[in-house]
Coordinates of C-alpha atoms and ligand atoms in Angstrom, one line a residue:
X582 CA -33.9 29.1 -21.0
X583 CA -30.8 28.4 -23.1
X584 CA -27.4 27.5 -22.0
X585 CA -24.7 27.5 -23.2
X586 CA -22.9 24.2 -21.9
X587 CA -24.2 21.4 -24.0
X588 CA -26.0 23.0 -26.5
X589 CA -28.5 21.1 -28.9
X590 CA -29.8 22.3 -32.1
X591 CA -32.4 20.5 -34.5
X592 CA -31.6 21.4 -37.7
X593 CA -34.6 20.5 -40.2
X594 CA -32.8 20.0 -43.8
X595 CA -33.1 18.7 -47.1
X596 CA -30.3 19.9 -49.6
X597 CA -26.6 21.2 -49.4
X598 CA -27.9 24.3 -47.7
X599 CA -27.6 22.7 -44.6
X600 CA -25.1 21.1 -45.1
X601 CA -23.2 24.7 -45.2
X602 CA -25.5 25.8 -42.0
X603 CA -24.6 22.4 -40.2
X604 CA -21.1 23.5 -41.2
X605 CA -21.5 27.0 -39.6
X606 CA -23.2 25.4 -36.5
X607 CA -20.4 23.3 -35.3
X608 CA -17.5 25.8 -35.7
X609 CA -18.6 27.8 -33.1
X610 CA -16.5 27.8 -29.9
X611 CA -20.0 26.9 -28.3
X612 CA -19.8 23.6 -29.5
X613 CA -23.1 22.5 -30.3
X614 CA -24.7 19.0 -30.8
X615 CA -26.5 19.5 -34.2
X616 CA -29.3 16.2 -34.6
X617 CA -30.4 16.1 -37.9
X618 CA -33.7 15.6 -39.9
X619 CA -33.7 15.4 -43.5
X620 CA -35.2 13.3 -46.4
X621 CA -32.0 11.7 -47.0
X622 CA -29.0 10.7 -45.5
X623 CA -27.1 14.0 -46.6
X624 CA -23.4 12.4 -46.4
X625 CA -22.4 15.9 -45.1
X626 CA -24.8 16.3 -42.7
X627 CA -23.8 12.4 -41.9
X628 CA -20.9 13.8 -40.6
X629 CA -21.8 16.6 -38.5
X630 CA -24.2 15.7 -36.5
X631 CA -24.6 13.1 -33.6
X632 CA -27.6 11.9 -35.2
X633 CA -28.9 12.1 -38.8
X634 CA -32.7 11.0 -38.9
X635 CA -34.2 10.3 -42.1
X636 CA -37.8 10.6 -42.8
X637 CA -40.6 13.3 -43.8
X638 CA -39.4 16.5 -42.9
X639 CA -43.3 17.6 -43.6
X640 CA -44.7 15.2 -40.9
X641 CA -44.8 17.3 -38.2
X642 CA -45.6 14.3 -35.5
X643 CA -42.4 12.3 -36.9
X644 CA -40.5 16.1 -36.1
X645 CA -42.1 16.1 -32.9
X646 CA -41.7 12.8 -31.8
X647 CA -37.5 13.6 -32.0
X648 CA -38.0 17.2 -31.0
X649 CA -39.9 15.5 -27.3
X650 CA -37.1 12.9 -27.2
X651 CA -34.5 15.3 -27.7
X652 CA -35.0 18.3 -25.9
X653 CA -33.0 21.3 -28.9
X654 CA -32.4 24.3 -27.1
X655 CA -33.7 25.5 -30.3
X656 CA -34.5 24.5 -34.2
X657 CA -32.9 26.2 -37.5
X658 CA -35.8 24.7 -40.2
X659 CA -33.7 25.1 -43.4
X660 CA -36.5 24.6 -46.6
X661 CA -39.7 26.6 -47.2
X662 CA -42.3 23.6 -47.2
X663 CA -41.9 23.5 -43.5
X664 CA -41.5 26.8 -42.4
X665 CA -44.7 27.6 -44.7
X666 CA -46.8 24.9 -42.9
X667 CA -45.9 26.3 -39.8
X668 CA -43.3 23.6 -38.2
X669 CA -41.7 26.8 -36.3
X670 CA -45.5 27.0 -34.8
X671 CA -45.6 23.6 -33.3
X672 CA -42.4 23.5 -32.3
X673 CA -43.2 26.7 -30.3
X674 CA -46.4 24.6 -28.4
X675 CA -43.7 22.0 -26.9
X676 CA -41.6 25.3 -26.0
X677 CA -38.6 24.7 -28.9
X678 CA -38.0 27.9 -30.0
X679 CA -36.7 27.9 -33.8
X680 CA -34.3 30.0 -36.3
X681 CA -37.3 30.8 -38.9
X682 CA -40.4 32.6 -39.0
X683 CA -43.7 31.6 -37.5
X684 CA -46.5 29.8 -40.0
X685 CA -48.6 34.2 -40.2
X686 CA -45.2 35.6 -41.0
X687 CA -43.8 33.2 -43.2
X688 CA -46.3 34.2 -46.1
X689 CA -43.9 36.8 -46.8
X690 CA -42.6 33.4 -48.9
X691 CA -45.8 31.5 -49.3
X692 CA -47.9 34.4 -50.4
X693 CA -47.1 36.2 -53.7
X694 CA -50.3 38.5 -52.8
X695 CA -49.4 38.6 -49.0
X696 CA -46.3 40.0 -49.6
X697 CA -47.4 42.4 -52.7
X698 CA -50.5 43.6 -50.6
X699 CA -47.8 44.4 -47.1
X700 CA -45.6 46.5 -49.7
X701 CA -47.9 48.4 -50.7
X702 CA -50.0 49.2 -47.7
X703 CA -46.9 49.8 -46.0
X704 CA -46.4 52.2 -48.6
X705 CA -42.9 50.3 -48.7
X706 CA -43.4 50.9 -52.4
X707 CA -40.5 49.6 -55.4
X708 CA -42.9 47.2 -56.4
X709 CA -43.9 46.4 -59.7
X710 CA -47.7 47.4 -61.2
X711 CA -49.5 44.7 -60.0
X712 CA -53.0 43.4 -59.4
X713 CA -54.3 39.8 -57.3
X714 CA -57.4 38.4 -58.8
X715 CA -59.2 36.3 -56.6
X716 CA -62.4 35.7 -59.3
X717 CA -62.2 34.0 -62.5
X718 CA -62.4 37.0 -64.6
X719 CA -60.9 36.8 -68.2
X720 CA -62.3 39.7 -69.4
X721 CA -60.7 41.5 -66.7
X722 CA -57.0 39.7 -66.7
X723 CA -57.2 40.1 -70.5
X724 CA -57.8 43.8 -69.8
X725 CA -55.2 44.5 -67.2
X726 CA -52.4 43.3 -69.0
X727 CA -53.2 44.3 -72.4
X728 CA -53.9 47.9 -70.7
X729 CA -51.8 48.2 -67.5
X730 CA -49.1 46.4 -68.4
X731 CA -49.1 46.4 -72.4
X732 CA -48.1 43.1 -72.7
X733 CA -45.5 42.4 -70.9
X734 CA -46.3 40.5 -67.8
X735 CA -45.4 38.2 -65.0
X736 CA -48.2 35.7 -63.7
X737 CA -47.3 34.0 -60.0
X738 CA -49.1 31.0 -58.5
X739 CA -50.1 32.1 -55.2
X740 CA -48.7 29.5 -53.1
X741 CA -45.0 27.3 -52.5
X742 CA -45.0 25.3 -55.8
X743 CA -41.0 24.8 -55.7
X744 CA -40.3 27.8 -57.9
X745 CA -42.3 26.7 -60.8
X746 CA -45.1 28.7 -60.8
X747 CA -44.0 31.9 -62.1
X748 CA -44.5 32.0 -66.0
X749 CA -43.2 35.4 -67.6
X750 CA -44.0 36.5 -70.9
X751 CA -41.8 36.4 -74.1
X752 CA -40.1 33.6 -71.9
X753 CA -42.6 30.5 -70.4
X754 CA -46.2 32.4 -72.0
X755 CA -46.0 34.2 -75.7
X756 CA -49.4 36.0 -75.6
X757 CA -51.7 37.6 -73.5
X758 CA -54.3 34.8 -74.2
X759 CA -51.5 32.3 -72.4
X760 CA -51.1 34.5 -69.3
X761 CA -55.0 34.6 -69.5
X762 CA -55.5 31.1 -69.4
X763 CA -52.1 30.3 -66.8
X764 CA -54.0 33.1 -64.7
X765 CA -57.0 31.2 -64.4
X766 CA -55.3 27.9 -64.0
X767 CA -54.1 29.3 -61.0
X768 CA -56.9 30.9 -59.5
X769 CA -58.6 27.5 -59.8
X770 CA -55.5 26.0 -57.8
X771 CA -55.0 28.2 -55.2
X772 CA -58.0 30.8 -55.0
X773 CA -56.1 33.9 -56.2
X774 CA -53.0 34.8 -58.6
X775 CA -50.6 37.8 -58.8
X776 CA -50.2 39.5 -62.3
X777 CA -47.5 41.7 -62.8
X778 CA -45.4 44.2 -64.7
X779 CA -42.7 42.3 -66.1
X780 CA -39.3 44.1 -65.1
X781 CA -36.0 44.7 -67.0
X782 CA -33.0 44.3 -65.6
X783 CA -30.1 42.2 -63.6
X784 CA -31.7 40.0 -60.7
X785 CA -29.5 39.8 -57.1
X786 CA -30.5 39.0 -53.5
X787 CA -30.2 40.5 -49.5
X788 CA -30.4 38.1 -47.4
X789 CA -30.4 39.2 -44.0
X790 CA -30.9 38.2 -40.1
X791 CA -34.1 39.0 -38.1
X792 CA -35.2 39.6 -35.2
X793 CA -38.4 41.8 -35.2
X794 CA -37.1 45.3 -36.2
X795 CA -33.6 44.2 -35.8
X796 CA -32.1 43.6 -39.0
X797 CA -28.4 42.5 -39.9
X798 CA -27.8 42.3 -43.4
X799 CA -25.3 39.4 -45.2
X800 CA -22.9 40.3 -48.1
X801 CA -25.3 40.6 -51.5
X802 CA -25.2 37.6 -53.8
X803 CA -26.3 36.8 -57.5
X804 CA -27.7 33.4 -58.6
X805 CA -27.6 32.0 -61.9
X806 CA -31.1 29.8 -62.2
X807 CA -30.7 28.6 -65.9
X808 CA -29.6 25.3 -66.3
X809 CA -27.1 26.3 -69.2
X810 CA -23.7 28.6 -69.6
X811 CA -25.2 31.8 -71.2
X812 CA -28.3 31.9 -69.6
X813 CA -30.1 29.5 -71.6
X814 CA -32.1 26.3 -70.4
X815 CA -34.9 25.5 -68.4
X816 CA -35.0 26.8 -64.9
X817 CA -33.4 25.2 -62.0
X818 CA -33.2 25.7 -58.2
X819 CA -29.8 27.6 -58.9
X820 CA -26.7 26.5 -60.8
X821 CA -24.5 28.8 -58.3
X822 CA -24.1 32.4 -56.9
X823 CA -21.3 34.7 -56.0
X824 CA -20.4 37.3 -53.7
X825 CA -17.9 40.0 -54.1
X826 CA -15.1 41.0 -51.1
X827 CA -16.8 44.3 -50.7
X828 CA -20.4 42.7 -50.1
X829 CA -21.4 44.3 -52.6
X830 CA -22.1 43.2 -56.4
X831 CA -20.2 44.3 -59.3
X832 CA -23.2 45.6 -61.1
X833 CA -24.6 47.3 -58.2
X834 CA -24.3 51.2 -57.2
X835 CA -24.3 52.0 -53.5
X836 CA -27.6 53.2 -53.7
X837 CA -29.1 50.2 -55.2
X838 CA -27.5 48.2 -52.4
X839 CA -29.0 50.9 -49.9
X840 CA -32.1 50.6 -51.3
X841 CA -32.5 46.9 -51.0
X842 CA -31.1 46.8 -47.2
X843 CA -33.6 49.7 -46.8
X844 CA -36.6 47.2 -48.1
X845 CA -35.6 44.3 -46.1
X846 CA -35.6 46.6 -42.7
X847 CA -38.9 48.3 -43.5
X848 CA -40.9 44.8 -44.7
X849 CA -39.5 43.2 -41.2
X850 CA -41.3 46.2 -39.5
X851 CA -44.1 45.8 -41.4
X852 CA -44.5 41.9 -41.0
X853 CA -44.6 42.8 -36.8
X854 CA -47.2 45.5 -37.6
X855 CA -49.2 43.5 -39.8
X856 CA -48.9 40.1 -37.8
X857 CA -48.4 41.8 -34.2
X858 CA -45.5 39.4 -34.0
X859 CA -41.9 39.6 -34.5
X860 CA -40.2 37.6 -37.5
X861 CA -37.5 35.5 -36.5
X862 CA -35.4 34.3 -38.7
X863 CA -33.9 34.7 -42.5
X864 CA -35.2 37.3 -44.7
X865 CA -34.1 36.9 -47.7
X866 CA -35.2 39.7 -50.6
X867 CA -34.7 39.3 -54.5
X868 CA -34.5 42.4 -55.9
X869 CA -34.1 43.4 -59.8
X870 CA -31.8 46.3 -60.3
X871 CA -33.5 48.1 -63.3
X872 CA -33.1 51.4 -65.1
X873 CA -34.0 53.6 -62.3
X874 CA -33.3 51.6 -59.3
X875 CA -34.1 48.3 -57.6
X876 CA -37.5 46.7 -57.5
X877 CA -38.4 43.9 -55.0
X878 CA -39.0 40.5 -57.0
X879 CA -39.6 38.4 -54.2
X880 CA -38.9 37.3 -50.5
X881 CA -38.0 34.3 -49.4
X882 CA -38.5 33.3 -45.4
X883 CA -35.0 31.1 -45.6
X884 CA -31.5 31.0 -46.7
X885 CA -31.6 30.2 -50.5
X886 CA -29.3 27.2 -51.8
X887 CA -26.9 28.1 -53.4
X888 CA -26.6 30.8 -51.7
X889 CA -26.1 30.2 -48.1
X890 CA -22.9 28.3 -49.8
X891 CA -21.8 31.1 -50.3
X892 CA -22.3 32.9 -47.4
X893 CA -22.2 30.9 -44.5
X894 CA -17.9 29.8 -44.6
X895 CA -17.5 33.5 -45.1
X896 CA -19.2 34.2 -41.7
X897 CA -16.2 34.5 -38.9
X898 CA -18.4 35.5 -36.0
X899 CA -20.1 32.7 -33.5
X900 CA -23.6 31.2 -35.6
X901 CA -24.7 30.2 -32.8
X902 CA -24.6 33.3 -30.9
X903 CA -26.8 35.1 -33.9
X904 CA -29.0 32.0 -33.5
X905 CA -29.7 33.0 -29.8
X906 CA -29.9 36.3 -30.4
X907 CA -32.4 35.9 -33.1
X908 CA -34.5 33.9 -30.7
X909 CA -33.9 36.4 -27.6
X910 CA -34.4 39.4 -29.6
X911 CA -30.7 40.8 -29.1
X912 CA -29.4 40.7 -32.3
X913 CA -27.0 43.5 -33.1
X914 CA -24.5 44.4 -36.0
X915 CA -21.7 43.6 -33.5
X916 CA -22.4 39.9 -33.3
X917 CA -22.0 39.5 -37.6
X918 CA -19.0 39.7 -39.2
X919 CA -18.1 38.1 -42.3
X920 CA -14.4 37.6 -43.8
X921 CA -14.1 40.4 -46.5
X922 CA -13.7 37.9 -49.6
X923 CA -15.0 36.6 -52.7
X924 CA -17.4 33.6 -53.4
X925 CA -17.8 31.4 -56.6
X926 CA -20.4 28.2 -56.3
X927 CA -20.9 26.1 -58.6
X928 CA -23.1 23.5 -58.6
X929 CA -22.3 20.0 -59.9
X930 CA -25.8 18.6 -61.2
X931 CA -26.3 15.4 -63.2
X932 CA -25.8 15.4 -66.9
X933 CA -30.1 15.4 -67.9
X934 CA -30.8 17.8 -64.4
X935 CA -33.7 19.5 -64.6
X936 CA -35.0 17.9 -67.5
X937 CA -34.6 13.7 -66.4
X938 CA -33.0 12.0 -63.7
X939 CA -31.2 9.6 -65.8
X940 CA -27.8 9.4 -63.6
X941 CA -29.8 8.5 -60.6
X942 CA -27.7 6.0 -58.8
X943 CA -24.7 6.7 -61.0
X944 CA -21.3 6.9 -59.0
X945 CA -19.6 10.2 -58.5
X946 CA -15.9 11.6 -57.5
X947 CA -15.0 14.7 -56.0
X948 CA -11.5 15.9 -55.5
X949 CA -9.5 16.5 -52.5
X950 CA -10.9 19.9 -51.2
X951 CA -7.9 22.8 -50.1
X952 CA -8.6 25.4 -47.4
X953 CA -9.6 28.0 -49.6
X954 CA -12.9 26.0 -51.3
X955 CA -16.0 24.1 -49.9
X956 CA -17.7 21.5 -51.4
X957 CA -21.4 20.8 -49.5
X958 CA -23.4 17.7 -50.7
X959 CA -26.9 18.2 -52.2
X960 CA -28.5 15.1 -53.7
X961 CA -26.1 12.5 -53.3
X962 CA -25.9 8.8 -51.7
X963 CA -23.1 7.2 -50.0
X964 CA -22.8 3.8 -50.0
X965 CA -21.4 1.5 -47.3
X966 CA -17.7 1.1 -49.0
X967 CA -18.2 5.1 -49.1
X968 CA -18.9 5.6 -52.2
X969 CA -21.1 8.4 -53.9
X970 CA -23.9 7.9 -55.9
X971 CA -26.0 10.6 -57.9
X972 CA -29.4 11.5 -57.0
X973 CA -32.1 13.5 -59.4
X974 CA -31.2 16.7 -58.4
X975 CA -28.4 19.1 -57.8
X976 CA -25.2 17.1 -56.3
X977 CA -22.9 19.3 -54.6
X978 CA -22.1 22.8 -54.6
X979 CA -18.3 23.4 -54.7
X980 CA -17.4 27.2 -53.5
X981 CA -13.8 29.1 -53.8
X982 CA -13.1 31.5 -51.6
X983 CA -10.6 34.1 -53.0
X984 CA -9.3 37.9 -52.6
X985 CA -11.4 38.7 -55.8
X986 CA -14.2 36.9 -57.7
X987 CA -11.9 36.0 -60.7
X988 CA -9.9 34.3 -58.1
X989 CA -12.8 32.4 -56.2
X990 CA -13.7 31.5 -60.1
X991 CA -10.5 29.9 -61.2
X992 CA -10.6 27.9 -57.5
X993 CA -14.2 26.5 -57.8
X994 CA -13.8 26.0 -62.2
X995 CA -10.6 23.9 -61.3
X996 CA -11.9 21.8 -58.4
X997 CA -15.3 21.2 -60.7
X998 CA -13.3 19.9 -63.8
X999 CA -11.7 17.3 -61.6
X1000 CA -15.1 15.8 -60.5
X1001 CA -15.4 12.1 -62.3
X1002 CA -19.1 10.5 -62.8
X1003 CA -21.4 11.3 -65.4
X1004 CA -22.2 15.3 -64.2
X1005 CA -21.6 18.8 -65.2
X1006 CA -21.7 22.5 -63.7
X1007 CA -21.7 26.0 -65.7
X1008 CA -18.4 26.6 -66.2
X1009 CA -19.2 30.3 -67.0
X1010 CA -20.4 31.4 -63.5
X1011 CA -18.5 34.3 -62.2
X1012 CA -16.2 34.4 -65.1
X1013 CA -14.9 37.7 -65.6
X1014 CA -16.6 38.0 -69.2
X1015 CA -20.3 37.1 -67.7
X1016 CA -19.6 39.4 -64.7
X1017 CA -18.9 42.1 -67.5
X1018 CA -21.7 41.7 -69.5
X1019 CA -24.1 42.2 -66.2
X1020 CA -22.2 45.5 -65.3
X1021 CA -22.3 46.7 -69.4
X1022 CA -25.7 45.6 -69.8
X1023 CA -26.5 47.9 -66.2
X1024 CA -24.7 50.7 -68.0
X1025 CA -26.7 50.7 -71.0
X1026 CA -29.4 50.0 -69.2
X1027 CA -28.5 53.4 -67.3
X1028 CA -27.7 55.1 -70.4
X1029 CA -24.2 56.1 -68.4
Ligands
AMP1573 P1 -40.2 34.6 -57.9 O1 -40.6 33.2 -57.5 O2 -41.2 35.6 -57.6 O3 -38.8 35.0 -57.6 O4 -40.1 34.5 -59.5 C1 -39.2 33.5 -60.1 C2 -38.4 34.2 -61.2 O5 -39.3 34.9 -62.1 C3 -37.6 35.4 -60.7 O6 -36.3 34.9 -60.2 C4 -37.4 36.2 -61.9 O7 -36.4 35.7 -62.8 C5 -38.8 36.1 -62.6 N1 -39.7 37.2 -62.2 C6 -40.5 37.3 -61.1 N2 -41.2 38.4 -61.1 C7 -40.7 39.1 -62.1 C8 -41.1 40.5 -62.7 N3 -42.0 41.2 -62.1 N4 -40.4 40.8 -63.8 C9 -39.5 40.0 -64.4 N5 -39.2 38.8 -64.0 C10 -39.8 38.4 -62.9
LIG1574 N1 -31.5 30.0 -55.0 C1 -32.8 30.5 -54.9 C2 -33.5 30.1 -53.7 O1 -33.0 29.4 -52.8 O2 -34.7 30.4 -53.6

């Protein structure tokens, strides 16, 4: 049973995600002793929790071993690896119930075809054309895309590979023979593949809160995943997100955002009916809005990072108490409430991130932080005289909160240009002109 007197949570983490979910944990009036796992010793996480253990968050005995010792009431497992290799499964043997899905319903993330194939027999339907090959048939992925999808296509790895195995034409693969051979490449990695219609339009995400049919949805967010202002650059895991006061998206009409909180409620009742067990946990969709409405990209079995930054200091009710009720299967609309403001986050990264970790080790400075910002550290060291050194990977995600998302802008641009160390952070993330071109380039798209 849970109580609420003395309340322990493991929280499984690796980036700055957790950080902001550590953050949520411990204002609650509950109180609640967070212990920490994660790769590193996440300075933020340092600081709020009783104990920070370092080690592999992927070895399940290590997990176990301070799960026994412990006792959690329950776990929140932040990242994907472990929630798709089924830590929320062996924590459940030892009777630690956890804040993500179980290893069958967590495919939803870990399998492109999974999730395509429960769409569509669910007759959930907004996805694109798509077939799963399972043989290694050029003739017949040459065919299909040349045919079906007249050359524009999208070809996904069929399994967690850190968001680097989708390749999309005109963009990663320039002719059909590419998405031929990437296709194959993949089969012979992971057994089967996902081709797809490529989509046109303006990507966003609904994240919301599950408990088997019960579904509470968070305010919509948009991240930006190239490396470079403009859009341009190699991919990253997110240079930052935003969210609007209204929980809404600029670029969004009411019925897009209906649509999408429609999708997430009907693939939660479909993942109990397929998997005759209820999802518990995060779902998280990523939708395209296109010409004639919103297609479903993707799920995701987690909060995403950056965009639980966002998120999370906006929620004002008890995370705790959503935790518990996600895990007793009470979770109602009544227990969510978030503050009715805007989000910016931008993420400081190291000069070369993605493309080399040349800064590793490098010393960083952030600025004092006001009320109305965040800053939650990603890949960052601190050093015994407290200083902060760079990692490879994204640093710290700095967030203003404002009455509008031109204000939330101006607070995370300012508090960014006042980091020292050799970093840098897109400068035009939720800028009023980028946030204009996304709702002119919906409009056109819309011919209104
Ligand atoms: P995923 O891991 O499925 O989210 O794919 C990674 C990225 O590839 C997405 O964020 C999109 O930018 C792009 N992508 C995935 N599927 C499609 C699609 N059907 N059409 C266009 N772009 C896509
Ligand atoms: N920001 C994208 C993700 O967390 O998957």
């Amino acid at each position: 049973m849970l109580h609420t007197l003395g309340m322990r949570i493991l929280l499984i983490a690796s980036t700055a995600r957790e950080h902001a979910i550590a953050d949520a944990l411990s204002r609650s009036p509950q109180h609640p002793e967070i212990i920490s796992i994660c790769g590193s010793e996440n300075p933020g996480l340092k600081r709020l929790s009783s104990a920070l253990h370092t080690g592999n968050i992927l070895d399940f005995d290590f997990v176990l071993q301070i799960a026994k010792r412990t006792k959690p009431d329950f776990a929140v497992i932040g990242p994907d690896d472990p929630i798709g290799a089924g830590l929320a499964d062996f924590l459940k043997e030892e009777n630690i119930p956890s804040v993500a899905p179980l290893q069958a319903l967590a495919r939803i993330e870990s399998s492109k075809a999974f999730t395509r194939n429960l769409l569509k027999k669910y007759r959930i339907g907004l996805s694109p054309q798509f077939k799963v090959f399972t043989k290694e048939e050029p003739k017949e992925l040459y065919n299909f895309i040349d045919q079906e999808l007249h050359g524009a296509y999208v070809v996904k790895f069929d399994a967690l590979k850190g968001g680097k195995g989708v390749k999309v034409s005109g963009e990663h693969l320039t002719s059909i023979d590419d998405g031929v051979t990437y296709a194959l490449e993949c089969i012979r990695g992971c057994g089967q593949v996902v081709v797809e219609e490529k989509l046109t339009g303006i990507e966003f995400s609904l994240l919301s809160f599950v408990s088997g049919t019960q579904v509470v949805d968070m305010p919509a967010v948009q991240d930006h995943k190239r490396a470079y202002d403009g859009d341009t650059g190699p991919n990253t895991g997110g240079m930052g997100t935003y969210t609007d006061a209204d929980h809404s998206l600029p670029f969004l009409s009411a019925q897009d955002l209906q649509s999408a909180r429609d999708i997430n409620r009907a693939v939660a009742a479909a993942l109990l009916k397929e998997c005759k067990q209820p999802y518990k946990g995060i779902l998280y969709g990523g939708f395209m809005a296109v010409k004639d409405g919103v297609r479903v990209i993707e799920f995701n079995a987690r909060l995403g990072d950056p965009e639980a930054l966002n998120i999370l200091p906006l929620l004002s009710s008890d995370f705790v108490e959503i935790c518990r009720a996600i895990i007793d299967g009470s979770l109602e609309p009544s227990l969510v409430t978030f503050d009715h403001k805007a989000t910016v986050c931008k993420y400081i990264t190291p000069e070369s991130y993605p493309v080399s970790k040349d800064q590793c080790g490098k010393e960083v400075t952030f600025p004092k932080i006001p009320g109305n910002a965040r800053l939650f550290y990603g890949d960052v060291r601190e050093d015994m005289d407290g200083m902060l050194h760079l990692g490879g990977s994204r640093t710290a995600g700095i967030v203003g909160i404002g009455a509008s998302i031109a204000e939330a802008e101006s607070i995370a641009q300012k508090l960014c240009e006042q980091v020292q160390g050799p970093v840098r952070f897109r400068s035009d993330i939720g800028t009023k002109a980028l946030i204009e071109k996304r709702v002119e380039m919906m409009r056109k798209l819309r011919n209104e």
